[in-house]
């Protein structure tokens, strides 16, 4: 038996995993023996056939996936049949490249453009690489790269794992995921969390894990042990058992130990997500992203289509609150029907509410649909705008919403400007929700899609916690509730700090609610304030977390690690 090897990475999906490694099939690469193109037209037709076959298989996978996974697969399938991509391949073939080389180089050109755009579009580079590799496999007559058929449980190990693979993983067989690259907000991380599969990314040395070697991983701390000893295996199992025992009695509304109410809500990205969340023990929706209705379309969704979607979602939640964010798109999520032109820095461009102010018709149609859905259901509907930075923007949006008969108006706090001046922006509004993902990237000047900057992107950064505190102080001054709907809300330890800073509600992936509920129930609100003080007094993000972990109830600490 080989000696245990301790590796470390970035935990992106909580939980423990222990099982034999299942290596992902390798990427085929360009055919080194292929001839240069002689008949570019015929070769172009063959490449289009290969891309069409890839799209068909991805669509078939989408039928086996749910919610966000299905949407990602369908979007990836559309990439495979993109006309611009096919034309780029034609140019490579006309220049003499062989078919697989033409596909490879055309994709590289596309990926370069996406990475320059940044944000959401840079995130889709992984999807394009997946299409490239599947198309090259088709052209070479080789099996598609990816996870082999699993006949027993195991831990999936890969350089990277494409969303098309992650979305259809079977949680009853896949005990964990370990990859060499990736980041906390990648499609793979988001999908793994949604499936409840423990995952650790950016693990140096993962490439040396052999097929069948036993792997233990902690998706909370990022710890990975290859060929663990019996003592190490027992330690992992014991932590997993303690976690199961702690969560067994988790139900009902969010409360601190002394009865302070902290509603625990769900983040949802599609109608299917919303319908699933409605069946779970959550107090409503804290963030309903509506982009899924708009992306990858040539024309905007109609008033009737939007009304039907919102009505179905609101009806599913009955009298529980549903917070819907208006369209958050723009240069980083370009819409063919709302192209405002190229921008050098899309993350700082006309996105979110800035796009809505340029295209009032899109916002008015969406608000009319929301008003109709509320009228049909009598639901507790609350509407908020993304990327609000000034008082003028907040007032303009509030006026627009109330003109449609919608009473509850809020904004997202995602920029230092809105956090620092929250008392002014929230004057006359009903609520706000802090998007910690964007607030962190703008506070720390670090692209949230850049995996190498994960340390800067930690919501434990003291500067980010300062921003949260200022946002909450503005809410206290105006009487507007300030919640959190970023991924930070799902960390049981950080949730305690957020409540101590004055956050009034927490919205997260539904599978994280139980752990946060338990952690809150172990601490009175005054203790949460003390923990917040420890975090604010820290000099670094690791120090902030360590101080809070050392002072919190041991069970909460265990839940944050698992």
XYZ file of C-alpha atoms in Angstrom:
562
model
C 0.000 0.000 0.000
C 1.377 3.414 -0.965
C 1.968 6.044 1.707
C -0.712 8.713 2.205
C -0.209 11.902 0.169
C -1.760 15.134 1.420
C -2.828 17.618 -1.255
C -4.723 20.860 -0.933
C -6.943 22.989 -3.114
C -9.950 25.244 -3.026
C -13.123 23.744 -1.584
C -16.090 24.810 -3.717
C -18.829 22.347 -2.721
C -19.134 21.277 0.890
C -19.158 17.686 2.084
C -16.880 14.688 2.546
C -16.000 12.119 -0.098
C -14.067 8.867 0.111
C -13.628 6.361 -2.694
C -11.516 5.090 -5.609
C -10.379 7.613 -8.213
C -12.189 7.577 -11.549
C -10.039 9.332 -14.132
C -11.746 11.362 -16.823
C -10.953 10.248 -20.364
C -8.219 12.484 -21.812
C -8.715 15.176 -24.429
C -7.744 13.813 -27.882
C -5.923 16.849 -29.277
C -5.155 17.669 -32.895
C -4.516 14.698 -35.180
C -0.731 14.870 -35.760
C -0.943 12.867 -38.983
C -3.818 14.628 -40.715
C -3.117 16.133 -44.139
C -3.603 19.766 -45.002
C -6.979 20.698 -46.436
C -7.284 20.092 -50.169
C -11.032 20.581 -50.591
C -11.898 23.251 -48.030
C -15.615 23.164 -48.858
C -15.878 19.395 -48.347
C -13.827 19.536 -45.161
C -15.973 22.418 -43.908
C -19.082 20.336 -44.476
C -17.511 17.447 -42.537
C -16.677 19.754 -39.617
C -20.244 21.070 -39.585
C -21.515 17.481 -39.416
C -19.220 16.821 -36.457
C -20.358 19.969 -34.648
C -23.992 19.091 -35.327
C -23.426 15.638 -33.840
C -21.868 17.229 -30.749
C -24.847 19.564 -30.406
C -27.291 16.664 -30.675
C -25.522 14.702 -27.934
C -25.371 17.752 -25.672
C -29.092 18.326 -26.171
C -29.701 14.689 -25.245
C -27.678 15.227 -22.058
C -29.759 18.312 -21.319
C -32.891 16.173 -21.316
C -31.341 14.135 -18.465
C -30.374 17.218 -16.446
C -32.422 19.616 -14.353
C -32.528 23.329 -13.685
C -29.323 25.251 -14.210
C -27.535 22.165 -15.545
C -30.070 21.800 -18.323
C -29.780 25.479 -19.256
C -25.966 25.315 -19.375
C -26.031 22.225 -21.587
C -28.497 23.794 -24.001
C -26.386 26.952 -24.210
C -23.290 24.849 -24.871
C -25.122 22.968 -27.624
C -25.922 26.308 -29.256
C -22.237 27.202 -29.203
C -21.543 24.079 -31.280
C -23.854 25.280 -34.046
C -22.834 28.943 -33.973
C -22.499 30.251 -37.547
C -19.610 32.511 -36.643
C -17.667 29.536 -35.339
C -18.261 27.588 -38.550
C -17.047 30.557 -40.606
C -13.906 30.765 -38.479
C -13.254 27.087 -39.195
C -13.707 27.777 -42.927
C -11.023 30.460 -42.782
C -8.591 28.044 -41.153
C -9.345 25.383 -43.774
C -8.922 27.890 -46.614
C -5.486 28.698 -45.202
C -4.531 25.019 -45.504
C -5.130 23.710 -41.985
C -6.360 20.152 -41.550
C -9.817 19.607 -40.068
C -8.880 19.042 -36.422
C -6.282 21.816 -36.542
C -8.894 24.152 -38.050
C -11.347 23.378 -35.253
C -8.660 23.830 -32.610
C -7.407 27.166 -33.911
C -10.866 28.560 -34.602
C -11.873 27.784 -31.033
C -8.740 29.439 -29.688
C -9.672 32.614 -31.529
C -13.185 32.515 -30.077
C -11.931 31.848 -26.554
C -9.559 34.794 -26.807
C -12.479 37.093 -27.629
C -14.543 35.767 -24.724
C -11.709 36.187 -22.263
C -11.290 39.789 -23.361
C -14.967 40.369 -22.586
C -14.491 38.992 -19.073
C -17.260 38.141 -16.613
C -19.961 35.721 -17.732
C -18.569 35.378 -21.245
C -15.064 34.501 -20.032
C -16.702 31.778 -17.959
C -17.971 30.204 -21.186
C -14.439 29.526 -22.406
C -14.621 26.158 -20.642
C -17.818 25.376 -22.541
C -16.136 26.183 -25.864
C -13.151 24.000 -25.061
C -15.586 21.186 -24.322
C -17.221 21.639 -27.741
C -13.762 21.705 -29.364
C -12.671 18.463 -27.729
C -15.899 16.649 -28.546
C -15.778 17.811 -32.174
C -12.154 16.698 -32.577
C -13.042 13.308 -31.069
C -15.883 12.987 -33.590
C -13.585 13.875 -36.481
C -10.944 11.389 -35.321
C -13.424 8.608 -34.611
C -12.415 8.489 -30.933
C -14.564 8.231 -27.778
C -15.632 11.597 -26.425
C -13.522 12.863 -23.537
C -15.220 12.862 -20.173
C -16.299 10.699 -17.275
C -16.438 7.003 -18.199
C -19.556 5.011 -17.376
C -19.435 4.327 -13.650
C -20.555 0.930 -12.431
C -19.747 1.695 -8.801
C -19.130 4.678 -6.522
C -15.954 6.730 -6.911
C -14.280 10.134 -6.835
C -14.029 11.817 -10.257
C -10.518 13.195 -10.894
C -9.710 15.464 -13.854
C -7.580 18.331 -15.086
C -10.878 20.152 -15.528
C -14.460 18.968 -15.712
C -16.735 20.384 -18.375
C -20.213 21.543 -17.350
C -21.639 19.004 -19.799
C -20.070 16.278 -17.657
C -20.872 17.755 -14.253
C -24.532 18.400 -15.042
C -25.348 14.726 -15.563
C -23.258 13.188 -12.785
C -25.145 10.756 -10.562
C -24.757 11.872 -6.916
C -25.421 8.301 -5.781
C -22.249 7.177 -7.592
C -20.032 10.265 -7.631
C -18.656 10.638 -4.107
C -16.596 13.717 -4.903
C -14.827 15.775 -7.575
C -11.142 16.754 -7.653
C -9.723 18.952 -10.433
C -6.403 20.645 -11.141
C -7.952 23.937 -12.276
C -11.163 25.872 -11.705
C -12.572 28.550 -9.471
C -15.301 29.121 -6.891
C -17.797 30.564 -9.386
C -17.123 28.270 -12.351
C -20.014 26.350 -13.896
C -18.532 23.120 -12.524
C -18.405 24.479 -8.962
C -21.970 25.793 -9.144
C -23.343 22.560 -10.592
C -21.469 20.362 -8.092
C -22.870 22.395 -5.217
C -26.369 22.147 -6.629
C -26.032 18.364 -6.916
C -24.649 18.073 -3.385
C -21.385 16.528 -4.594
C -18.280 17.509 -2.552
C -15.726 19.224 -4.803
C -12.205 20.619 -4.522
C -10.620 22.527 -7.416
C -7.121 23.898 -8.102
C -5.511 20.826 -6.523
C -1.794 20.752 -7.370
C -0.791 17.143 -7.897
C -4.245 15.910 -8.905
C -2.763 14.850 -12.241
C -0.647 12.255 -10.428
C -3.620 10.489 -8.840
C -3.845 7.073 -10.475
C -7.015 5.307 -11.566
C -8.378 3.316 -8.620
C -6.309 5.011 -5.916
C -8.449 5.774 -2.875
C -9.084 9.497 -2.440
C -10.542 11.309 0.565
C -11.661 14.934 0.198
C -13.218 17.680 2.273
C -15.139 20.099 0.056
C -15.240 22.691 2.807
C -11.563 23.011 3.693
C -10.082 21.911 0.341
C -8.204 19.025 1.957
C -7.445 15.997 -0.270
C -5.662 12.854 0.893
C -4.583 10.184 -1.591
C -4.248 6.630 -0.226
C -5.392 7.718 3.243
C -4.476 5.587 6.241
C -7.197 3.868 8.241
C -6.862 6.574 10.880
C -7.363 9.297 8.268
C -10.337 7.479 6.766
C -11.898 7.151 10.202
C -11.375 10.864 10.821
C -13.200 11.731 7.582
C -16.022 9.311 8.406
C -16.360 10.656 11.939
C -16.673 14.231 10.694
C -19.271 13.129 8.152
C -21.276 11.354 10.853
C -21.155 14.361 13.156
C -22.432 16.496 10.288
C -25.333 14.133 9.580
C -26.276 14.113 13.266
C -26.173 17.920 13.502
C -28.372 18.355 10.432
C -30.892 15.697 11.371
C -33.015 18.095 13.409
C -32.758 21.102 11.096
C -36.183 22.388 10.054
C -38.385 25.461 10.229
C -37.643 29.185 10.042
C -34.214 30.661 10.627
C -33.697 31.819 14.214
C -30.770 32.649 16.446
C -30.587 30.878 19.813
C -32.519 33.717 21.463
C -35.252 33.810 18.824
C -34.013 36.614 16.541
C -35.597 35.901 13.139
C -33.292 35.515 10.127
C -35.334 34.288 7.140
C -33.464 31.640 5.133
C -34.230 31.880 1.428
C -33.251 30.189 -1.831
C -31.266 31.478 -4.793
C -32.761 30.168 -8.044
C -31.726 30.601 -11.652
C -34.553 29.011 -13.665
C -38.225 28.177 -13.330
C -37.298 24.536 -12.737
C -34.997 25.624 -9.898
C -37.808 27.671 -8.384
C -40.303 24.799 -8.518
C -37.820 22.458 -6.821
C -36.963 25.038 -4.167
C -40.661 25.576 -3.434
C -40.872 21.961 -2.272
C -38.013 22.396 0.199
C -37.813 23.802 3.713
C -36.997 27.404 2.743
C -38.826 30.603 3.616
C -39.045 31.837 0.061
C -36.766 33.104 -2.685
C -34.154 35.759 -1.973
C -32.828 35.922 -5.530
C -34.664 34.818 -8.658
C -32.339 35.488 -11.596
C -34.442 36.202 -14.673
C -31.628 36.106 -17.258
C -32.523 32.548 -18.307
C -35.553 33.968 -20.119
C -33.413 36.348 -22.188
C -30.046 34.724 -22.927
C -29.273 32.959 -26.215
C -32.318 34.378 -27.988
C -32.597 36.506 -31.070
C -35.719 38.283 -29.794
C -36.760 39.176 -26.235
C -39.361 37.009 -24.501
C -42.895 38.252 -24.951
C -45.090 39.738 -22.255
C -47.256 36.608 -22.253
C -44.279 34.247 -21.943
C -42.805 36.186 -19.043
C -46.177 36.482 -17.313
C -46.748 32.728 -17.512
C -43.287 31.963 -16.116
C -43.506 34.393 -13.206
C -47.055 33.309 -12.388
C -46.050 29.662 -12.148
C -43.112 30.483 -9.885
C -45.112 32.774 -7.587
C -47.964 30.299 -7.293
C -45.537 27.549 -6.230
C -44.384 29.603 -3.218
C -47.849 30.521 -1.972
C -47.564 33.214 0.712
C -43.766 32.963 1.009
C -41.777 35.939 -0.271
C -40.251 35.871 -3.753
C -37.575 38.444 -4.600
C -37.143 38.787 -8.349
C -34.151 40.570 -9.830
C -34.825 42.358 -13.077
C -32.699 41.557 -16.098
C -28.984 41.541 -15.266
C -27.379 41.507 -18.699
C -25.245 43.728 -20.855
C -21.817 43.566 -22.400
C -20.724 40.603 -20.226
C -23.966 38.746 -21.079
C -24.637 40.175 -24.543
C -28.133 40.023 -25.960
C -28.518 40.107 -29.763
C -31.657 42.229 -29.397
C -30.024 44.728 -27.007
C -26.549 45.290 -28.387
C -25.174 48.575 -27.081
C -21.854 48.156 -28.850
C -18.414 46.927 -27.880
C -16.899 47.978 -24.570
C -13.284 47.795 -23.450
C -14.203 46.711 -19.913
C -17.625 45.037 -19.875
C -17.550 44.369 -16.110
C -17.560 48.146 -15.652
C -19.833 48.900 -18.585
C -23.536 49.190 -19.359
C -24.781 46.088 -17.593
C -27.690 45.480 -15.245
C -29.808 48.572 -14.590
C -27.597 50.582 -16.931
C -28.828 48.449 -19.817
C -32.417 48.811 -18.622
C -32.126 52.581 -18.648
C -30.880 52.420 -22.236
C -33.625 49.953 -23.210
C -36.623 51.004 -21.153
C -38.907 48.832 -23.260
C -37.255 45.653 -21.952
C -37.698 46.715 -18.336
C -41.276 47.931 -18.824
C -42.310 44.636 -20.399
C -40.723 42.717 -17.546
C -42.403 44.881 -14.901
C -45.764 44.576 -16.657
C -45.377 40.787 -16.617
C -44.470 40.804 -12.924
C -47.459 42.999 -12.105
C -49.773 40.646 -14.001
C -48.291 37.616 -12.218
C -48.751 39.229 -8.813
C -52.318 40.179 -9.654
C -53.049 36.581 -10.661
C -51.535 35.055 -7.521
C -51.673 37.654 -4.734
C -48.078 36.664 -3.949
C -45.587 38.423 -1.713
C -43.563 39.703 -4.673
C -40.568 41.985 -4.200
C -38.652 43.434 -7.152
C -35.043 44.583 -7.143
C -32.603 46.031 -9.664
C -29.009 44.891 -10.276
C -25.929 47.131 -10.410
C -27.304 50.253 -8.764
C -24.595 52.762 -7.859
C -26.268 56.170 -7.448
C -29.282 57.802 -5.841
C -30.513 58.840 -9.297
C -30.517 55.232 -10.474
C -32.314 54.008 -7.336
C -35.027 56.654 -7.613
C -35.504 56.079 -11.339
C -35.980 52.358 -10.788
C -38.343 52.813 -7.838
C -40.501 55.166 -9.879
C -40.642 52.734 -12.760
C -41.606 49.796 -10.531
C -44.300 51.652 -8.617
C -45.760 53.013 -11.829
C -46.650 49.395 -12.632
C -48.457 48.949 -9.319
C -45.707 46.923 -7.639
C -45.314 48.020 -4.031
C -42.083 46.437 -2.748
C -38.953 47.880 -4.373
C -35.313 47.111 -3.647
C -31.832 47.242 -5.092
C -28.768 45.060 -5.228
C -25.742 46.371 -3.342
C -22.846 45.129 -5.468
C -20.479 48.081 -5.620
C -18.496 50.012 -2.998
C -20.442 53.114 -4.060
C -23.806 51.615 -3.106
C -22.434 50.158 0.148
C -20.777 53.369 1.327
C -23.789 55.542 0.422
C -26.494 53.005 1.269
C -28.368 55.372 3.592
C -28.891 57.735 0.658
C -29.696 55.072 -1.938
C -32.149 53.238 0.342
C -34.104 56.346 1.313
C -37.613 55.666 0.056
C -36.936 52.006 -0.823
C -38.161 48.894 0.970
C -35.134 46.590 0.978
C -31.716 45.790 -0.420
C -29.789 42.598 -1.069
C -26.017 42.410 -0.996
C -24.493 40.446 -3.872
C -21.263 39.397 -2.187
C -19.741 37.909 -5.341
C -19.727 41.198 -7.252
C -19.194 43.329 -4.142
C -16.046 41.323 -3.418
C -14.653 41.595 -6.946
C -15.245 45.338 -7.121
C -13.918 45.996 -3.618
C -10.776 43.940 -4.174
C -10.331 44.856 -7.883
C -10.124 41.137 -8.682
C -12.002 39.423 -11.538
C -14.347 36.891 -9.943
C -13.716 34.464 -12.806
C -9.946 34.480 -12.295
C -9.202 31.315 -10.327
C -5.687 32.467 -9.486
C -7.178 35.358 -7.481
C -9.273 33.142 -5.214
C -7.572 34.467 -2.080
C -8.529 38.043 -2.943
C -12.049 36.917 -3.786
C -12.767 35.511 -0.330
C -15.816 37.171 1.261
C -13.861 36.938 4.522
C -11.677 39.813 3.321
C -11.947 42.446 6.091
C -12.481 45.205 3.501
C -15.513 43.327 2.139
C -16.917 42.896 5.647
C -16.485 46.656 6.147
C -18.615 47.180 3.044
C -21.310 44.841 4.366
C -21.365 46.688 7.683
C -21.761 50.059 5.965
C -24.578 48.720 3.800
C -26.394 47.425 6.891
C -25.942 50.740 8.712
C -27.700 52.453 5.811
C -30.535 49.979 6.065
C -30.845 50.609 9.796
C -30.982 54.360 9.212
C -33.760 54.126 6.614
C -35.654 51.124 7.962
C -34.958 49.068 4.825
C -34.049 45.441 5.437
C -30.653 44.433 4.025
C -30.178 40.788 3.122
C -27.381 38.836 1.469
C -27.922 36.717 -1.637
C -24.309 35.978 -2.577
C -22.654 32.614 -1.960
C -21.268 33.963 1.327
C -24.714 33.479 2.859
C -24.334 29.694 2.594
C -21.207 29.501 4.781
C -22.427 28.612 8.315
C -19.605 30.547 10.011
C -19.815 33.580 7.752
C -23.597 33.592 8.139
C -23.090 34.236 11.864
C -20.822 37.186 11.064
C -23.287 38.596 8.530
C -26.121 38.486 11.065
C -23.821 40.155 13.575
C -23.163 42.924 11.057
C -26.890 43.576 10.747
C -27.947 41.435 7.768
C -31.675 40.691 8.039
C -32.030 37.655 5.731
C -29.805 35.096 4.030
C -30.379 33.609 0.571
C -28.341 30.690 -0.777
C -28.402 27.399 -2.660
C -31.257 25.408 -1.061
C -28.939 22.546 -0.098
C -26.987 24.893 2.195
C -29.960 26.113 4.209
C -29.980 23.298 6.785
C -26.380 23.874 7.901
C -26.885 27.642 8.209
C -30.094 27.090 10.163
C -28.271 24.880 12.684
C -25.387 27.338 13.071
C -27.752 30.255 13.751
C -29.686 28.230 16.305
C -26.515 27.668 18.338
C -25.735 31.368 18.850
C -27.724 34.273 20.331
C -27.685 37.440 18.267
C -25.334 39.200 20.688
C -22.818 36.395 20.179
C -23.135 36.915 16.420
C -22.240 40.567 16.974
C -19.181 39.550 18.970
C -18.089 37.192 16.173
C -18.587 40.002 13.657
C -16.344 42.207 15.781
C -13.598 39.574 15.712
C -13.806 39.346 11.914
C -13.775 43.124 11.454
C -10.717 43.404 13.672
C -8.707 40.880 11.674
C -5.935 41.941 9.318
C -6.370 39.177 6.729
C -9.150 36.949 5.403
C -7.642 33.711 6.851
C -7.195 35.418 10.206
C -10.817 36.587 10.179
C -12.089 33.078 9.521
C -9.766 31.465 12.051
C -10.806 33.900 14.788
C -14.493 33.259 14.167
C -14.003 29.489 13.875
C -12.151 29.422 17.181
C -14.861 31.365 18.998
C -17.970 29.782 17.435
C -19.745 26.676 18.666
C -17.750 23.568 17.623
C -20.755 22.155 15.765
C -20.967 25.282 13.591
C -17.253 24.951 12.906
C -17.739 21.344 11.803
C -20.631 22.308 9.524
C -18.509 24.996 7.867
C -15.821 22.435 7.104
C -18.130 19.795 5.709
